Every structure is written in structure tokens, then in C-alpha cells.
Amino acid sequence: TLKIIETLKEFNAKATFFLVGFWVEEYPEMVTAIKNAGLEIGTHSNTHADFVNLSESEMELELSTSVNLIKNITGSKVNLFRAPYGSYNNSVISAAEKQNLTTIQWDVDSLDWKDNATPDSICRRVTSKVKNGSIVLFHNDADHTPEALPNILKCLKDEGYEFVFIEDLI
């Protein structure tokens, strides 16, 4: 996470981190580092459950718990939600909206989480699929994301892309 933050700073790139509650509890210092770096934070649920398979009350508990954990550390309101697995429907969106959260989705998956991912394969995949307005999915715990990110940011910056927070994009 720290290497990713350093790389984003080096390239003056804004990014949005979607945090899972159990990760927030385990790594509060990383949450603080993300916040102190001026990066945007959203929720990715509390336990990384598949929201489509949850009841409305379970969804509400997942969201309120994770939002409160993040807010307790950062002091900031959470406005964005990215559903685990990209799995959502109208009920999921409605549950998020009840907590004043905007549900977002990505359009470019770096596939950095796959076992066979390499820095080069991640870079090629992202740079070949990005278009204006793209939201790219990365994972801070993937093995090769920190290695791939500098090349991706350089390539996209050279092509004229600008990196913004999701709230600014939407």
C-alpha cells in the first residue's frame, strides 16, 4: 500500500481506495496513510460478502459498519461504495443509497489479482483498454501492482490522460 501511495504521489495521480472493514481494523495505520496522502476513500463492505446474496438488513449492516470504521479513523464522511466482486443489482444500489452512498463499478479490470499476472501483463491490459472516463480496478494486496503501476501511469500520462478521484469523475 505504501509503495502504491508513493507511486501515485510521484506521478501526481489521484486515486480512490475502496476499503473493506476487516482490513481497516487490521491496518488502521494504512488507512491513515491513504488519508494523509490526500487520496479518496470509499467502502468496499465490511466482510467482502457478495451483496446480491444478502438481505437488505445484512447489506445495511455491512455498509454502516465499514463506513463507521473508516470515518472513525479518517474523520471523513464516506460517499462511495464498490460492491465486492462487482456483484450488484437494484436492491444493492438501493441499500447503498439509503446510506447516502453512490455505488460505482469499474470498466477496466487490471486482473492484478490473478495468479498468472505479471507487471507486463497488467500494464498491457490496462493501457490497451483505458478510454476517457475509465475506472480501473487494482488491488493493493496483489503481488505485482506496485511494480506495474509506474509504467501504467507513465504510459497513460504520455497519452494525455489525467488521473482524478471517482467523485470528480462522476
mmCIF file of C-alpha atoms in Angstrom:
data_model
loop_
_atom_site.group_PDB
_atom_site.id
_atom_site.type_symbol
_atom_site.label_atom_id
_atom_site.label_comp_id
_atom_site.label_asym_id
_atom_site.label_seq_id
_atom_site.Cartn_x
_atom_site.Cartn_y
_atom_site.Cartn_z
ATOM 1 C CA THR A 1 0.000 0.000 0.000
ATOM 2 C CA LEU A 2 2.786 2.420 0.871
ATOM 3 C CA LYS A 3 4.596 1.743 -2.426
ATOM 4 C CA ILE A 4 1.360 2.419 -4.317
ATOM 5 C CA ILE A 5 0.866 5.672 -2.410
ATOM 6 C CA GLU A 6 4.464 6.715 -3.198
ATOM 7 C CA THR A 7 3.993 5.954 -6.898
ATOM 8 C CA LEU A 8 0.734 7.901 -7.060
ATOM 9 C CA LYS A 9 2.471 10.874 -5.449
ATOM 10 C CA GLU A 10 5.410 10.610 -7.854
ATOM 11 C CA PHE A 11 3.052 10.839 -10.835
ATOM 12 C CA ASN A 12 0.716 13.359 -9.191
ATOM 13 C CA ALA A 13 -2.070 10.836 -9.736
ATOM 14 C CA LYS A 14 -5.284 10.916 -7.768
ATOM 15 C CA ALA A 15 -6.850 7.587 -6.836
ATOM 16 C CA THR A 16 -9.753 6.217 -4.854
ATOM 17 C CA PHE A 17 -9.162 3.355 -2.422
ATOM 18 C CA PHE A 18 -12.142 1.149 -1.568
ATOM 19 C CA LEU A 19 -11.528 -0.387 1.829
ATOM 20 C CA VAL A 20 -13.025 -3.478 3.436
ATOM 21 C CA GLY A 21 -13.895 -3.117 7.116
ATOM 22 C CA PHE A 22 -11.846 -6.074 8.323
ATOM 23 C CA TRP A 23 -8.786 -4.605 6.520
ATOM 24 C CA VAL A 24 -9.454 -1.204 8.093
ATOM 25 C CA GLU A 25 -9.473 -2.835 11.537
ATOM 26 C CA GLU A 26 -6.257 -4.732 10.846
ATOM 27 C CA TYR A 27 -4.347 -1.866 9.199
ATOM 28 C CA PRO A 28 -5.567 1.445 10.669
ATOM 29 C CA GLU A 29 -2.137 2.973 10.028
ATOM 30 C CA MET A 30 -2.559 2.263 6.293
ATOM 31 C CA VAL A 31 -5.969 3.938 6.324
ATOM 32 C CA THR A 32 -4.327 6.965 7.921
ATOM 33 C CA ALA A 33 -1.536 6.888 5.332
ATOM 34 C CA ILE A 34 -4.070 6.825 2.478
ATOM 35 C CA LYS A 35 -5.989 9.723 4.029
ATOM 36 C CA ASN A 36 -2.828 11.717 4.783
ATOM 37 C CA ALA A 37 -1.685 11.286 1.175
ATOM 38 C CA GLY A 38 -4.826 13.169 0.123
ATOM 39 C CA LEU A 39 -6.367 10.160 -1.589
ATOM 40 C CA GLU A 40 -10.079 9.411 -1.713
ATOM 41 C CA ILE A 41 -11.541 6.577 0.365
ATOM 42 C CA GLY A 42 -14.732 4.635 -0.255
ATOM 43 C CA THR A 43 -16.157 1.483 1.258
ATOM 44 C CA HIS A 44 -15.886 -1.996 -0.205
ATOM 45 C CA SER A 45 -18.156 -3.501 2.512
ATOM 46 C CA ASN A 46 -17.237 -4.861 5.908
ATOM 47 C CA THR A 47 -16.575 -8.550 5.196
ATOM 48 C CA HIS A 48 -16.344 -8.670 1.364
ATOM 49 C CA ALA A 49 -19.652 -10.545 1.108
ATOM 50 C CA ASP A 50 -21.487 -10.960 -2.199
ATOM 51 C CA PHE A 51 -24.212 -8.352 -1.720
ATOM 52 C CA VAL A 52 -26.604 -9.932 -4.214
ATOM 53 C CA ASN A 53 -26.929 -12.850 -1.776
ATOM 54 C CA LEU A 54 -27.609 -10.679 1.299
ATOM 55 C CA SER A 55 -30.853 -9.451 2.795
ATOM 56 C CA GLU A 56 -31.490 -5.712 2.922
ATOM 57 C CA SER A 57 -30.673 -5.611 6.648
ATOM 58 C CA GLU A 58 -27.429 -7.551 6.087
ATOM 59 C CA MET A 59 -26.426 -5.100 3.344
ATOM 60 C CA GLU A 60 -27.202 -2.151 5.592
ATOM 61 C CA LEU A 61 -25.107 -3.627 8.414
ATOM 62 C CA GLU A 62 -22.178 -4.350 6.054
ATOM 63 C CA LEU A 63 -22.236 -0.765 4.805
ATOM 64 C CA SER A 64 -22.822 1.057 8.087
ATOM 65 C CA THR A 65 -20.142 -0.972 9.872
ATOM 66 C CA SER A 66 -17.486 -0.337 7.224
ATOM 67 C CA VAL A 67 -18.405 3.327 6.810
ATOM 68 C CA ASN A 68 -18.187 3.889 10.576
ATOM 69 C CA LEU A 69 -14.830 2.115 10.830
ATOM 70 C CA ILE A 70 -13.396 4.329 8.073
ATOM 71 C CA LYS A 71 -14.938 7.506 9.490
ATOM 72 C CA ASN A 72 -13.623 6.751 12.987
ATOM 73 C CA ILE A 73 -10.063 6.655 11.639
ATOM 74 C CA THR A 74 -10.197 9.379 8.984
ATOM 75 C CA GLY A 75 -12.785 11.730 10.435
ATOM 76 C CA SER A 76 -14.241 11.991 6.942
ATOM 77 C CA LYS A 77 -17.608 11.026 5.507
ATOM 78 C CA VAL A 78 -17.629 8.111 3.082
ATOM 79 C CA ASN A 79 -19.628 8.729 -0.099
ATOM 80 C CA LEU A 80 -18.737 5.849 -2.407
ATOM 81 C CA PHE A 81 -19.343 2.102 -2.415
ATOM 82 C CA ARG A 82 -17.821 -0.521 -4.685
ATOM 83 C CA ALA A 83 -19.579 -3.846 -4.370
ATOM 84 C CA PRO A 84 -17.397 -6.892 -3.773
ATOM 85 C CA TYR A 85 -16.934 -8.996 -6.917
ATOM 86 C CA GLY A 86 -18.673 -6.256 -8.891
ATOM 87 C CA SER A 87 -21.854 -8.079 -7.924
ATOM 88 C CA TYR A 88 -24.796 -5.735 -7.593
ATOM 89 C CA ASN A 89 -28.437 -5.234 -8.559
ATOM 90 C CA ASN A 90 -31.123 -2.638 -7.848
ATOM 91 C CA SER A 91 -31.520 -3.846 -4.241
ATOM 92 C CA VAL A 92 -27.809 -3.332 -3.592
ATOM 93 C CA ILE A 93 -27.894 0.150 -5.109
ATOM 94 C CA SER A 94 -30.996 0.996 -3.057
ATOM 95 C CA ALA A 95 -29.383 -0.179 0.201
ATOM 96 C CA ALA A 96 -26.321 1.960 -0.557
ATOM 97 C CA GLU A 97 -28.431 4.984 -1.468
ATOM 98 C CA LYS A 98 -30.266 4.710 1.875
ATOM 99 C CA GLN A 99 -26.885 5.384 3.483
ATOM 100 C CA ASN A 100 -26.096 8.216 1.065
ATOM 101 C CA LEU A 101 -23.542 6.111 -0.802
ATOM 102 C CA THR A 102 -23.096 6.161 -4.563
ATOM 103 C CA THR A 103 -22.418 2.703 -5.973
ATOM 104 C CA ILE A 104 -19.718 2.612 -8.606
ATOM 105 C CA GLN A 105 -18.388 -0.007 -10.993
ATOM 106 C CA TRP A 106 -15.170 -0.236 -12.975
ATOM 107 C CA ASP A 107 -14.793 -0.724 -16.717
ATOM 108 C CA VAL A 108 -11.160 -1.920 -16.808
ATOM 109 C CA ASP A 109 -10.086 -4.801 -14.573
ATOM 110 C CA SER A 110 -6.297 -4.941 -14.351
ATOM 111 C CA LEU A 111 -6.569 -8.636 -13.394
ATOM 112 C CA ASP A 112 -3.711 -7.925 -10.989
ATOM 113 C CA TRP A 113 -5.294 -10.408 -8.588
ATOM 114 C CA LYS A 114 -4.784 -13.417 -10.892
ATOM 115 C CA ASP A 115 -2.034 -15.928 -10.067
ATOM 116 C CA ASN A 116 -0.508 -15.624 -13.539
ATOM 117 C CA ALA A 117 -0.427 -11.806 -13.549
ATOM 118 C CA THR A 118 2.903 -10.159 -14.247
ATOM 119 C CA PRO A 119 3.812 -6.472 -14.214
ATOM 120 C CA ASP A 120 3.920 -6.519 -18.022
ATOM 121 C CA SER A 121 0.584 -8.308 -18.450
ATOM 122 C CA ILE A 122 -1.093 -5.893 -16.030
ATOM 123 C CA CYS A 123 0.377 -2.896 -17.847
ATOM 124 C CA ARG A 124 -0.608 -4.173 -21.316
ATOM 125 C CA ARG A 125 -4.130 -4.999 -20.207
ATOM 126 C CA VAL A 126 -4.793 -1.630 -18.588
ATOM 127 C CA THR A 127 -3.182 0.578 -21.226
ATOM 128 C CA SER A 128 -4.925 -1.264 -24.065
ATOM 129 C CA LYS A 129 -8.405 -0.951 -22.530
ATOM 130 C CA VAL A 130 -8.450 2.522 -20.948
ATOM 131 C CA LYS A 131 -10.537 5.214 -22.599
ATOM 132 C CA ASN A 132 -11.755 8.626 -21.462
ATOM 133 C CA GLY A 133 -13.747 8.234 -18.251
ATOM 134 C CA SER A 134 -12.422 4.764 -17.428
ATOM 135 C CA ILE A 135 -12.364 3.477 -13.885
ATOM 136 C CA VAL A 136 -9.542 0.955 -13.489
ATOM 137 C CA LEU A 137 -9.680 -1.744 -10.828
ATOM 138 C CA PHE A 138 -6.470 -2.556 -8.942
ATOM 139 C CA HIS A 139 -5.858 -4.331 -5.641
ATOM 140 C CA ASN A 140 -3.365 -3.071 -3.083
ATOM 141 C CA ASP A 141 -2.617 -6.634 -1.976
ATOM 142 C CA ALA A 142 -1.878 -8.033 -5.458
ATOM 143 C CA ASP A 143 1.685 -9.238 -5.932
ATOM 144 C CA HIS A 144 2.659 -7.147 -8.952
ATOM 145 C CA THR A 145 0.560 -3.977 -8.748
ATOM 146 C CA PRO A 146 3.345 -1.872 -7.192
ATOM 147 C CA GLU A 147 5.709 -2.944 -9.997
ATOM 148 C CA ALA A 148 3.175 -2.390 -12.792
ATOM 149 C CA LEU A 149 1.804 0.957 -11.651
ATOM 150 C CA PRO A 150 4.725 3.254 -12.614
ATOM 151 C CA ASN A 151 4.717 2.031 -16.225
ATOM 152 C CA ILE A 152 0.934 2.290 -16.451
ATOM 153 C CA LEU A 153 0.872 5.826 -15.095
ATOM 154 C CA LYS A 154 3.751 6.944 -17.328
ATOM 155 C CA CYS A 155 2.175 5.440 -20.444
ATOM 156 C CA LEU A 156 -1.257 6.908 -19.761
ATOM 157 C CA LYS A 157 0.157 10.297 -18.785
ATOM 158 C CA ASP A 158 2.191 10.334 -22.025
ATOM 159 C CA GLU A 159 -1.066 9.658 -23.910
ATOM 160 C CA GLY A 160 -2.636 12.712 -22.282
ATOM 161 C CA TYR A 161 -4.746 11.025 -19.612
ATOM 162 C CA GLU A 162 -5.369 12.738 -16.315
ATOM 163 C CA PHE A 163 -5.976 10.851 -13.065
ATOM 164 C CA VAL A 164 -8.913 12.037 -10.955
ATOM 165 C CA PHE A 165 -10.901 10.901 -7.958
ATOM 166 C CA ILE A 166 -14.039 8.911 -8.733
ATOM 167 C CA GLU A 167 -16.192 11.577 -7.074
ATOM 168 C CA ASP A 168 -14.765 14.129 -9.528
ATOM 169 C CA LEU A 169 -15.357 11.767 -12.427
ATOM 170 C CA ILE A 170 -18.992 11.108 -11.577
#
